[in-house]
mmCIF file of C-alpha atoms in Angstrom:
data_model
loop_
_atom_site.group_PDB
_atom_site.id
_atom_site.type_symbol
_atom_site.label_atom_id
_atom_site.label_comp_id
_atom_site.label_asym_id
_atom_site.label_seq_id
_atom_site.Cartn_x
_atom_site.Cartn_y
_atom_site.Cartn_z
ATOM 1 C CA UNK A 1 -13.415 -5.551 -12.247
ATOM 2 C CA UNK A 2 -15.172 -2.379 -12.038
ATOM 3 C CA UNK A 3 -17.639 -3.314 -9.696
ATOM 4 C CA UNK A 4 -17.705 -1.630 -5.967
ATOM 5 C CA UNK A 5 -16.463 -3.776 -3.090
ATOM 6 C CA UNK A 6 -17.125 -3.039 0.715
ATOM 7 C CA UNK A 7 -14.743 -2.266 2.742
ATOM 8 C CA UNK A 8 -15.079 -5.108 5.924
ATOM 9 C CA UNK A 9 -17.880 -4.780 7.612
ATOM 10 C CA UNK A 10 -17.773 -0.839 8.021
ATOM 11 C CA UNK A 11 -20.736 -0.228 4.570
ATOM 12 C CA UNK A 12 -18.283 1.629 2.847
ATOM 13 C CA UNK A 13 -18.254 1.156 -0.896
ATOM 14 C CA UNK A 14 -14.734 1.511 -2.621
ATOM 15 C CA UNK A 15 -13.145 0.562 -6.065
ATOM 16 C CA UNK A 16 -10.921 -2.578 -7.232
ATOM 17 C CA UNK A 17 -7.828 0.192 -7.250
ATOM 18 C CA UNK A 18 -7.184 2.215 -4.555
ATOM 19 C CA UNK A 19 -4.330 4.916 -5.521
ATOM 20 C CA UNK A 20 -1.271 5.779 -3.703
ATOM 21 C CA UNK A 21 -0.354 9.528 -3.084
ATOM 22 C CA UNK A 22 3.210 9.495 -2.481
ATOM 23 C CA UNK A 23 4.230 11.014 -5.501
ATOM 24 C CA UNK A 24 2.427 13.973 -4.314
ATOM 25 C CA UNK A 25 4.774 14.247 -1.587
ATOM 26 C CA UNK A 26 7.888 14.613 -3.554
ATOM 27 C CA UNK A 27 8.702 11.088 -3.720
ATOM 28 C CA UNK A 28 12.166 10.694 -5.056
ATOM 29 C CA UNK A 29 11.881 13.752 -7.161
ATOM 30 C CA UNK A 30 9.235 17.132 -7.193
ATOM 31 C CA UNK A 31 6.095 16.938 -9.704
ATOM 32 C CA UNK A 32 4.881 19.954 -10.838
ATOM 33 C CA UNK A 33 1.624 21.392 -9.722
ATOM 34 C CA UNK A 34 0.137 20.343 -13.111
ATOM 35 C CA UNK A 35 1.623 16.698 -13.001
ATOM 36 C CA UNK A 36 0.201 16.405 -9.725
ATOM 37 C CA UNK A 37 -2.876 17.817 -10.764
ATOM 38 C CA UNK A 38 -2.978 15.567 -13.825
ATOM 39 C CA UNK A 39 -2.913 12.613 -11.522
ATOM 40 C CA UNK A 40 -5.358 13.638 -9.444
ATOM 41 C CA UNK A 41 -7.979 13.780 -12.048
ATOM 42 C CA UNK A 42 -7.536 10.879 -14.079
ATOM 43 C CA UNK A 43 -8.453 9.161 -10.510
ATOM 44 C CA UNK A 44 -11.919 10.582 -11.184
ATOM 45 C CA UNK A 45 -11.953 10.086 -14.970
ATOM 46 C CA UNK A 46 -11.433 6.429 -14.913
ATOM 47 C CA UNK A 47 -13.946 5.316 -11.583
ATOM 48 C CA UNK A 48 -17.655 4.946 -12.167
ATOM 49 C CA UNK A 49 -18.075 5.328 -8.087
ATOM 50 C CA UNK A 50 -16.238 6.763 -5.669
ATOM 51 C CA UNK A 51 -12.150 7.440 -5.344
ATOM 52 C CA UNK A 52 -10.361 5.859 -2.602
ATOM 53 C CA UNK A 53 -6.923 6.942 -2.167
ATOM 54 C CA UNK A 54 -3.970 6.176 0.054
ATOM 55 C CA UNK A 55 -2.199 8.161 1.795
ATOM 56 C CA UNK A 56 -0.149 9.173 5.359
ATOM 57 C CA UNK A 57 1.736 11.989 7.456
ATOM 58 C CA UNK A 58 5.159 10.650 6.175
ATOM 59 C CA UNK A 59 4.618 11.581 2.683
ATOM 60 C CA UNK A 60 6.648 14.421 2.275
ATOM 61 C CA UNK A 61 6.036 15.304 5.854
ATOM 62 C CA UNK A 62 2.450 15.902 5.279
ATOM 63 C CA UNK A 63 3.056 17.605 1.888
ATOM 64 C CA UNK A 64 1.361 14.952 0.263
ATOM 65 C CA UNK A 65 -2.164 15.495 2.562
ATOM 66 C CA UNK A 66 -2.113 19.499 1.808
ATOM 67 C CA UNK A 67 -1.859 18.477 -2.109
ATOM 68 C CA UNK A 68 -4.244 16.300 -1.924
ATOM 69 C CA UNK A 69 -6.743 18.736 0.076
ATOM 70 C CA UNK A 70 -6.019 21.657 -2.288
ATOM 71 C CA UNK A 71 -6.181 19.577 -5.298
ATOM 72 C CA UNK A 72 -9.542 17.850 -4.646
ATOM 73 C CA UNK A 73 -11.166 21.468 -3.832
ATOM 74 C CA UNK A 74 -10.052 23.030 -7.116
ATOM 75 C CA UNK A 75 -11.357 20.141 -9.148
ATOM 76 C CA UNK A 76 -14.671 20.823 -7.304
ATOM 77 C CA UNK A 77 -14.445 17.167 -6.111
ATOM 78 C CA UNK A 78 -17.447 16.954 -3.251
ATOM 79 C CA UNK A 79 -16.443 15.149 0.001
ATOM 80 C CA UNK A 80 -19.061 12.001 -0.727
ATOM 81 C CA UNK A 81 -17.110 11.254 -4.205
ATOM 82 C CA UNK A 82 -13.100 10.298 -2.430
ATOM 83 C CA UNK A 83 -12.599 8.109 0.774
ATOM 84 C CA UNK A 84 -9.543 8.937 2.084
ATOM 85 C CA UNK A 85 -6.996 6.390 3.545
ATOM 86 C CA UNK A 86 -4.594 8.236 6.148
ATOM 87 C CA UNK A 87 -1.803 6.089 7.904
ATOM 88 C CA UNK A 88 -1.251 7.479 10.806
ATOM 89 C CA UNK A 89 2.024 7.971 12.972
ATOM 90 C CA UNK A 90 4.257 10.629 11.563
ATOM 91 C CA UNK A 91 3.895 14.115 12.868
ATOM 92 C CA UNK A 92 4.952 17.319 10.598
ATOM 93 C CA UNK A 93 7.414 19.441 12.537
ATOM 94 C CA UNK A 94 9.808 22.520 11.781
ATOM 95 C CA UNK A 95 12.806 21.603 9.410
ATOM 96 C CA UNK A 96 15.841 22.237 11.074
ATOM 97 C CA UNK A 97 18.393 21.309 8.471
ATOM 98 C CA UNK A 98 18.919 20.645 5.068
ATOM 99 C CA UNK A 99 17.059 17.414 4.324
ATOM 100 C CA UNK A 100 14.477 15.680 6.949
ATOM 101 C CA UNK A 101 15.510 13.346 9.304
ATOM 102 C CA UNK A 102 13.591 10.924 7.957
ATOM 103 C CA UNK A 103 14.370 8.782 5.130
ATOM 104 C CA UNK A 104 17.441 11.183 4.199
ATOM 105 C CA UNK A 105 17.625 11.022 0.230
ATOM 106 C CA UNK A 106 14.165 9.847 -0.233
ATOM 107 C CA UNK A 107 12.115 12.819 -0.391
ATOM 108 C CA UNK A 108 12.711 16.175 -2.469
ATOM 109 C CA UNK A 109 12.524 19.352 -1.673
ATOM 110 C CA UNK A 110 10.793 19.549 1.438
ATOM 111 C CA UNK A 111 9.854 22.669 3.539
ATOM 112 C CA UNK A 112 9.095 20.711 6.718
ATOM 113 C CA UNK A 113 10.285 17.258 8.943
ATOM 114 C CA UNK A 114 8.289 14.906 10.470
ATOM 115 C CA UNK A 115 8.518 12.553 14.018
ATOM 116 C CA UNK A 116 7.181 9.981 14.946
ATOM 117 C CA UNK A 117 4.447 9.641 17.434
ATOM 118 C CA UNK A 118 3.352 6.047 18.425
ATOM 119 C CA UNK A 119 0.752 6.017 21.056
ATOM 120 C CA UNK A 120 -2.346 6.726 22.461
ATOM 121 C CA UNK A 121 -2.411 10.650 22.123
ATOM 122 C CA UNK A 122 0.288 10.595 19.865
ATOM 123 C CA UNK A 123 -1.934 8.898 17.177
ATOM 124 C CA UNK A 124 -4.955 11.379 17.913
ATOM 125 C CA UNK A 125 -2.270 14.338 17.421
ATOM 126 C CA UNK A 126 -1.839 12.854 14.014
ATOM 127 C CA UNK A 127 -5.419 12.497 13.298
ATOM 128 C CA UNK A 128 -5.997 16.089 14.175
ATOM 129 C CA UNK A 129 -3.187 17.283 11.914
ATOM 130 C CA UNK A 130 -3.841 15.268 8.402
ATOM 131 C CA UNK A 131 -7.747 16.460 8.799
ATOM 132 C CA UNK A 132 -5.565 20.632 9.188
ATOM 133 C CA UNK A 133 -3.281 19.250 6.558
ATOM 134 C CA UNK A 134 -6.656 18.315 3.729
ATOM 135 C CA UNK A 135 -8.327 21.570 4.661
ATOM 136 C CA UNK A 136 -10.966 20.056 7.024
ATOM 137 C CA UNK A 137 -13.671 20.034 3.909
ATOM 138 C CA UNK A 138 -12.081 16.621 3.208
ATOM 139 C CA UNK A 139 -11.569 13.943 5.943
ATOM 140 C CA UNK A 140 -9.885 10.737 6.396
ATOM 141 C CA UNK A 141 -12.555 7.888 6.839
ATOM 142 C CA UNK A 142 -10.348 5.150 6.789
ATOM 143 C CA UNK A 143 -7.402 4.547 9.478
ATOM 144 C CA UNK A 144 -4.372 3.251 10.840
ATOM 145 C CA UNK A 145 -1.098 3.081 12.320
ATOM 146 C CA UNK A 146 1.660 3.630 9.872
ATOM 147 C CA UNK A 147 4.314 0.532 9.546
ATOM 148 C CA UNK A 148 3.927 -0.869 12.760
ATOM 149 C CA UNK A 149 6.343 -3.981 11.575
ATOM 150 C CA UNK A 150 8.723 -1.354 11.318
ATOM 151 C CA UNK A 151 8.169 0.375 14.492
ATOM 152 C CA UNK A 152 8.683 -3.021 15.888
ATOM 153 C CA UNK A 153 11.683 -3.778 14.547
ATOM 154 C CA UNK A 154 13.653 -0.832 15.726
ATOM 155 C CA UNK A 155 13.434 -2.607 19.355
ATOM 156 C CA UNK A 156 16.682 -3.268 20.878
ATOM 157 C CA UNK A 157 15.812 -6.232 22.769
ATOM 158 C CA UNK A 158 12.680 -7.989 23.906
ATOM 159 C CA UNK A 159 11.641 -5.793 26.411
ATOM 160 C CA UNK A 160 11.575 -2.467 24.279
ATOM 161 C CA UNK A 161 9.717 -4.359 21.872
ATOM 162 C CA UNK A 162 6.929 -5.191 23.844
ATOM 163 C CA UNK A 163 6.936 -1.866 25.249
ATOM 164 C CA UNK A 164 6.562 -0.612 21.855
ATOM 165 C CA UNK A 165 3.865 -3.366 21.254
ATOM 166 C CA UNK A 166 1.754 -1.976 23.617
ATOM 167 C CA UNK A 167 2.311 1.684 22.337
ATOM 168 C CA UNK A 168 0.866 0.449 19.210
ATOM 169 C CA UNK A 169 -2.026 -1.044 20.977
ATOM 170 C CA UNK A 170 -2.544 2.242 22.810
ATOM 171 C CA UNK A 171 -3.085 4.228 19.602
ATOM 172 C CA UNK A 172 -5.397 1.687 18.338
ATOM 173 C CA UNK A 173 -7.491 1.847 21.329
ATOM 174 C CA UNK A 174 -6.875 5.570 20.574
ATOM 175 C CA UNK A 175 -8.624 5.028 16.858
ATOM 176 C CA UNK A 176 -11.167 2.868 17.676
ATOM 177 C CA UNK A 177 -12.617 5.535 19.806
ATOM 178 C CA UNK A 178 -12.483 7.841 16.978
ATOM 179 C CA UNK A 179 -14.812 4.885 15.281
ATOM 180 C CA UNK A 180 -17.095 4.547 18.156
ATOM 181 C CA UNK A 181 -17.703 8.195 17.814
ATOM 182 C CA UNK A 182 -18.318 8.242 14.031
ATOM 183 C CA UNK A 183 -15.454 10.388 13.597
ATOM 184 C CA UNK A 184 -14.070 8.226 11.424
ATOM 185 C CA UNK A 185 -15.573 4.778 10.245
ATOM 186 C CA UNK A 186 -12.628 1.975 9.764
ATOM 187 C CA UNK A 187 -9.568 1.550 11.642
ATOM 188 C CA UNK A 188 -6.978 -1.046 10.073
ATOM 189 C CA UNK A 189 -3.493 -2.285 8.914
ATOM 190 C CA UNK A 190 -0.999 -1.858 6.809
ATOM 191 C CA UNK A 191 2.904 -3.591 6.652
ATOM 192 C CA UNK A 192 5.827 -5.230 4.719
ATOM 193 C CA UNK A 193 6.035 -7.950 7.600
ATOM 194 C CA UNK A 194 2.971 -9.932 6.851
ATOM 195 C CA UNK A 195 3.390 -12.145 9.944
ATOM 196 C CA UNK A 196 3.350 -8.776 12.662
ATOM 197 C CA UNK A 197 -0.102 -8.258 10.762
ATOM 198 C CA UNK A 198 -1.435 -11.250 11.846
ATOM 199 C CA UNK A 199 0.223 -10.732 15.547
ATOM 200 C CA UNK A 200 -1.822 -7.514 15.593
ATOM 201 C CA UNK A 201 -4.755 -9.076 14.134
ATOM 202 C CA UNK A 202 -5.180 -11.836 16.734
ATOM 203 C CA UNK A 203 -4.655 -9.196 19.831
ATOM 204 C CA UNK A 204 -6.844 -6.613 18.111
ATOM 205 C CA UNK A 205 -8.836 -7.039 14.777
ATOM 206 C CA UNK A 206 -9.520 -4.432 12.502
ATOM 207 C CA UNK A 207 -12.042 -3.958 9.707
ATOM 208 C CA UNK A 208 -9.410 -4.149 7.021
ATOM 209 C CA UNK A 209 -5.336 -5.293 6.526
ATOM 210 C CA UNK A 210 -3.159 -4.161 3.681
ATOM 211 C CA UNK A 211 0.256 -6.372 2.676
ATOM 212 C CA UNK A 212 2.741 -4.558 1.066
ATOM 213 C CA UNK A 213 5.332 -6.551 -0.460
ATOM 214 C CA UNK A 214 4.112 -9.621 0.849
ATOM 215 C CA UNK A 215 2.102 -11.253 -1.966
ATOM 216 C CA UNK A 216 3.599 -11.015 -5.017
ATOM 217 C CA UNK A 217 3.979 -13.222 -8.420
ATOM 218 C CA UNK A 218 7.425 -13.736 -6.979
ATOM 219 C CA UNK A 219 6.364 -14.813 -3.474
ATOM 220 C CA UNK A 220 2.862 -16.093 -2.630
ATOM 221 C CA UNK A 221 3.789 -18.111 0.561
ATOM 222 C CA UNK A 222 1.034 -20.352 1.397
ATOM 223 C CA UNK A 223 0.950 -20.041 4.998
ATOM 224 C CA UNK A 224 0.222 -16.162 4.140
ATOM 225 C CA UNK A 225 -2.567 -17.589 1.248
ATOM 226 C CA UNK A 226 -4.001 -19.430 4.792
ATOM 227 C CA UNK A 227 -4.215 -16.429 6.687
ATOM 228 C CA UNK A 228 -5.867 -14.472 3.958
ATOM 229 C CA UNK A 229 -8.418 -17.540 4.211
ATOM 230 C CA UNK A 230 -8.787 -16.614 7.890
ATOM 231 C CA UNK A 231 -9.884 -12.988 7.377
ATOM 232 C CA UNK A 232 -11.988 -13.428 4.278
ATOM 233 C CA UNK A 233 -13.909 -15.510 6.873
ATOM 234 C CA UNK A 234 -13.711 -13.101 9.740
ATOM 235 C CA UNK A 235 -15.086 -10.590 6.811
ATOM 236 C CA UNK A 236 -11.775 -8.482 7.534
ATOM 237 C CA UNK A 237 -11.018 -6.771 3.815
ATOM 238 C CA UNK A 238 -7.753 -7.532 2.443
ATOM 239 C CA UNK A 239 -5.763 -4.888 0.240
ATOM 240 C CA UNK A 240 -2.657 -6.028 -1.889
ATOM 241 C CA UNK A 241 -0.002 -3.353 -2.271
ATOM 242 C CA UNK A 242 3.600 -3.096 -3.587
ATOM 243 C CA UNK A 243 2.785 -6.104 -5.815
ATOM 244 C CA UNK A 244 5.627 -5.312 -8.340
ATOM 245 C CA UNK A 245 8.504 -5.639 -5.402
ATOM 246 C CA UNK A 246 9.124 -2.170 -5.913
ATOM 247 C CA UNK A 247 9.756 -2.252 -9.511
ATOM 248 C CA UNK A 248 12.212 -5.268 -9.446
ATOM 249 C CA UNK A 249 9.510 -7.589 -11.539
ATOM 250 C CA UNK A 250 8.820 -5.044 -14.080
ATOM 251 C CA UNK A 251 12.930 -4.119 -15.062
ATOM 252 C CA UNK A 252 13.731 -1.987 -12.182
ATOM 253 C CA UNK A 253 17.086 -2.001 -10.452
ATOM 254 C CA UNK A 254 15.195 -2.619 -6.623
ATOM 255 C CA UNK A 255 13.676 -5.299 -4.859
ATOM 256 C CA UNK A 256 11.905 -4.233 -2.092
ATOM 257 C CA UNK A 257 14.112 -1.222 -1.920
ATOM 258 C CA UNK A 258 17.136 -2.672 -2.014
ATOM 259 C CA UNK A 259 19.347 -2.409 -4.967
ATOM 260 C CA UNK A 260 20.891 -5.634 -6.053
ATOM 261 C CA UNK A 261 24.622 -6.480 -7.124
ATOM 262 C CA UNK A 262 24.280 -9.465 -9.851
ATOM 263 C CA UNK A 263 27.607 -9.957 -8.341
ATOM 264 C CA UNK A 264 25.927 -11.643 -5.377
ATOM 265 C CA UNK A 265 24.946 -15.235 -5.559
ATOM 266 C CA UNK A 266 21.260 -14.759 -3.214
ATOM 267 C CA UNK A 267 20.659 -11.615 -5.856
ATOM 268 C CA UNK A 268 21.491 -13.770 -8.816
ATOM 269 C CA UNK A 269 19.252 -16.059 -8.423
ATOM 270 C CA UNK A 270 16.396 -13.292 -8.498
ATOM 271 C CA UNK A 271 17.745 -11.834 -11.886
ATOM 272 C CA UNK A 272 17.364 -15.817 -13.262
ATOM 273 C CA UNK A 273 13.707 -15.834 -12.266
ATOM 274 C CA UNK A 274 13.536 -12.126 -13.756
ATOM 275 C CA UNK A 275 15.169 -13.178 -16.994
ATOM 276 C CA UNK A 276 12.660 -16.740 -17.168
ATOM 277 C CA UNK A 277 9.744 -14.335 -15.835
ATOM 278 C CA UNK A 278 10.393 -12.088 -18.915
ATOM 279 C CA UNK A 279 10.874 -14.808 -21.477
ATOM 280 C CA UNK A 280 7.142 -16.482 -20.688
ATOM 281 C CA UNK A 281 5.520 -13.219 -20.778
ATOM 282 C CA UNK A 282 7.280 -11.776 -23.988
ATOM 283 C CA UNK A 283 6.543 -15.575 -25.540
ATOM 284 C CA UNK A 284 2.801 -14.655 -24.746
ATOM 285 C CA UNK A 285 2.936 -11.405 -25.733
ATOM 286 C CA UNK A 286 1.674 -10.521 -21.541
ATOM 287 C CA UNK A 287 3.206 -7.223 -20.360
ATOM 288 C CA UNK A 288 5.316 -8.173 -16.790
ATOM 289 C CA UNK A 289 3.378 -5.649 -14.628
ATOM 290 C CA UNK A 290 0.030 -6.665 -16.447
ATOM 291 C CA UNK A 291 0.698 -10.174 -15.003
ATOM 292 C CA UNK A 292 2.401 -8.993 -11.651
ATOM 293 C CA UNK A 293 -1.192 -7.083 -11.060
ATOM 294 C CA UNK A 294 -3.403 -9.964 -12.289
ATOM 295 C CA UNK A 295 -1.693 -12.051 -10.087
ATOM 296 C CA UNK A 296 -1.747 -9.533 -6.989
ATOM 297 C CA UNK A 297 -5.600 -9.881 -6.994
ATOM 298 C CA UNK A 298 -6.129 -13.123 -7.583
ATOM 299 C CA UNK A 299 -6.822 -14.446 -4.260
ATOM 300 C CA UNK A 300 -10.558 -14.278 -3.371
ATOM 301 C CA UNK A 301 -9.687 -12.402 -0.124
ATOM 302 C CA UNK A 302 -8.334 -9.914 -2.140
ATOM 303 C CA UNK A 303 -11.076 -7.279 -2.707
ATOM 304 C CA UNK A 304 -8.204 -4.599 -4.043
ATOM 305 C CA UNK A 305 -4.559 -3.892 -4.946
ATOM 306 C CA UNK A 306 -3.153 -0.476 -4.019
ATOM 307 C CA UNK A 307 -1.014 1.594 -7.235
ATOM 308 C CA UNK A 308 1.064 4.502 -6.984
ATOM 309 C CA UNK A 309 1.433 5.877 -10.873
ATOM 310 C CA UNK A 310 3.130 8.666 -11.059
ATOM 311 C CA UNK A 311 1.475 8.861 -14.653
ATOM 312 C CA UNK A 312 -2.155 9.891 -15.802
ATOM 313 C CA UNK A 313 -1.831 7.290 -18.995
ATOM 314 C CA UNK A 314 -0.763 4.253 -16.637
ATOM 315 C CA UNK A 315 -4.104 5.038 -14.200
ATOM 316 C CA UNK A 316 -6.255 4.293 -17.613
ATOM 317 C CA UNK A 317 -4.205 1.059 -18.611
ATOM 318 C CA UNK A 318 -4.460 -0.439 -15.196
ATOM 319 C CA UNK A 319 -7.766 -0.094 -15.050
ATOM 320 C CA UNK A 320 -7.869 -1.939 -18.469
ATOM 321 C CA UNK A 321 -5.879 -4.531 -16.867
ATOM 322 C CA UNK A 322 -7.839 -5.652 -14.567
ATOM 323 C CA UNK A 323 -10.567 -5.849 -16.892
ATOM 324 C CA UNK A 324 -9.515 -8.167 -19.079
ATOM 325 C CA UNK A 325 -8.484 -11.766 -18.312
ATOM 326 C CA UNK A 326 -4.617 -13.168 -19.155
ATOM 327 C CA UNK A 327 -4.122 -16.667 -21.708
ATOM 328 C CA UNK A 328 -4.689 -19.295 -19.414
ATOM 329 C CA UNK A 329 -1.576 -21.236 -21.362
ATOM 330 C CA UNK A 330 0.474 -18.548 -19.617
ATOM 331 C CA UNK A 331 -0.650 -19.080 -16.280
ATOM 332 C CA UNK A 332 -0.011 -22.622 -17.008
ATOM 333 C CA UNK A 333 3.503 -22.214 -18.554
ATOM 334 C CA UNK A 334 4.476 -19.895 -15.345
ATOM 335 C CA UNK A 335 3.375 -22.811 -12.952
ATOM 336 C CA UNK A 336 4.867 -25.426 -15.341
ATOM 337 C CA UNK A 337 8.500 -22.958 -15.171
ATOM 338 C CA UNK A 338 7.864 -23.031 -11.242
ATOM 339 C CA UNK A 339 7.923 -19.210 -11.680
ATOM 340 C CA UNK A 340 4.475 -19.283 -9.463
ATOM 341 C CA UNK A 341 3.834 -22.377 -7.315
ATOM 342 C CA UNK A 342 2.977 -25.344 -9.466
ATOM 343 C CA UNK A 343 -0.463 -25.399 -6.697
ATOM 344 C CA UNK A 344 -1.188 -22.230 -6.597
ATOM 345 C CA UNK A 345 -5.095 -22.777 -6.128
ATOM 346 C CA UNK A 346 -6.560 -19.290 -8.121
ATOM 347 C CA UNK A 347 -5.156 -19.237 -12.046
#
């Protein structure tokens, strides 16, 4: 699984793991300078080629993008060895209070806020400021709009929502100027809400699409395995992220950032297939999120799945992971359990 992969049609090369950077915006709690540090260079230690990482103004209200930019020029990392992912949409701005006004109790310590800005020079403000943010010797290649599904689903009513469906169609017309100029080279998609990708997609097309939280060992629909089909065709890359349900399939207390009561019957029934999940893989001695990430790129439309370790010693092991192949009896007993669909077509 080491082996390069190209991104679309756009000619660039990239690696089977692309890495998140939202730790290094303060994520939940502050890393030091030498954690963050640490991360950043096991990203180079364990890639033959070149590092592609993730990233986006929201991340500690563009903390995350000055890390990253100060980081890669102490390591003495030249510009032609990272491709750098920025989601656009979230513009840094003064902190006014105590906390940003953004995803209060998320983010630690931060010195600045950010807004949103959703449209055609809104986007290109972004742009401007994440290339200020990295230092300008570093650049962001690859890019897109930042949770449209979400920006969608703030609409009140109808109306507002097309009106903010064609602000989102403004700033990509915005970025695929940028690409016609060659100031950057590949504009896609990214979002929890698999099915407003595909909206987008049919109105626009990109050169890649991203689902977070969308294909999972837990849920694989197959109408979303069809549409993968469709842009593997259209030779649209496809990037798995999230593929752990934000920690819920490998012991942690959310699923897709909601914490569950086992009071509730609808969460119950996720701690049953947790607790069958975790028998089959301690049975074949399979580590949860070594299956969870075997399974997230199974799909042959699935050129790469996107990670976020906050650790140096879990970059190594998932690279290991992907490596190395899983029993086939477990696939089989997991299918056999109905854990994954019994016709799942790729293990």
């Amino acid at each position: 699984m080491s082996e390069q992969r190209t991104l679309g049609k756009t000619g660039i090369c990239f690696p089977p793991i692309i890495y998140g950077t939202s730790f290094l915006g303060n994520l939940y709690r502050e890393l030091t300078e030498d954690e963050k540090m640490a991360i950043m260079k096991a990203w180079f230690h364990e890639s033959e080629g070149p590092v592609m990482i993730d990233s986006a103004g929201k991340y500690g209200a563009g903390l995350a993008l000055e890390v990253i930019g100060a980081g890669l020029e102490k390591l003495g990392v030249h510009p032609e060895k990272v491709i750098i992912s920025n989601k656009l949409g979230w513009y840094r701005v003064s902190l006014e209070g105590s906390e940003p006004s953004f995803e209060r109790g998320v983010w630690a310590n931060l010195r600045f806020d950010a807004v949103q800005k959703i449209s055609y020079k809104g986007i290109l403000k972004c742009w401007k400021q994440g290339n200020d943010l990295l230092g300008n010797r570093y650049k962001s290649e690859v890019v897109s709009v930042h949770d449209p599904d979400e920006y969608l689903a703030g609409a009140s009513n109808e109306q507002e929502r097309e009106e903010r469906l064609e602000d989102i169609v403004e700033a990509y017309q915005a970025l695929f100027e940028l690409k016609n100029k060659g100031l950057v080279r590949a504009v896609g998609i990214g979002a929890k809400d698999w099915a407003v990708i595909r909206e987008l997609y049919h109105r626009i097309g990109f050169d890649w699409v991203m689902f977070a939280n969308s294909f999972t060992i837990y849920d694989h629909p197959a109408e979303l395995l069809r549409f993968m089909d469709e842009l593997e065709q259209d030779s649209v890359c496809v990037i798995n992220s999230a593929v752990f349900n934000a920690g819920f399939l490998t012991g942690g207390a959310y699923f897709n950032y909601r914490k569950l009561n086992p009071e509730l019957q609808e969460d119950r029934q996720l701690f049953g297939w947790r607790d069958n999940f975790f028998r089959i893989c301690s049975k074949h001695n399979v580590k949860p999120g070594d299956a969870c990430l075997k399974f997230g790129i199974s799909p042959h439309a699935v050129k790469a799945v996107a990670l976020n370790p906050s650790k140096p010693e879990r970059i190594a092991d998932n690279r290991k992971v992907l490596e190395n192949t899983l029993p086939t009896d477990f696939w089989e007993e997991l299918k056999k359990e109905e854990i994954i669909s019994r016709n799942y077509p790729y293990l």
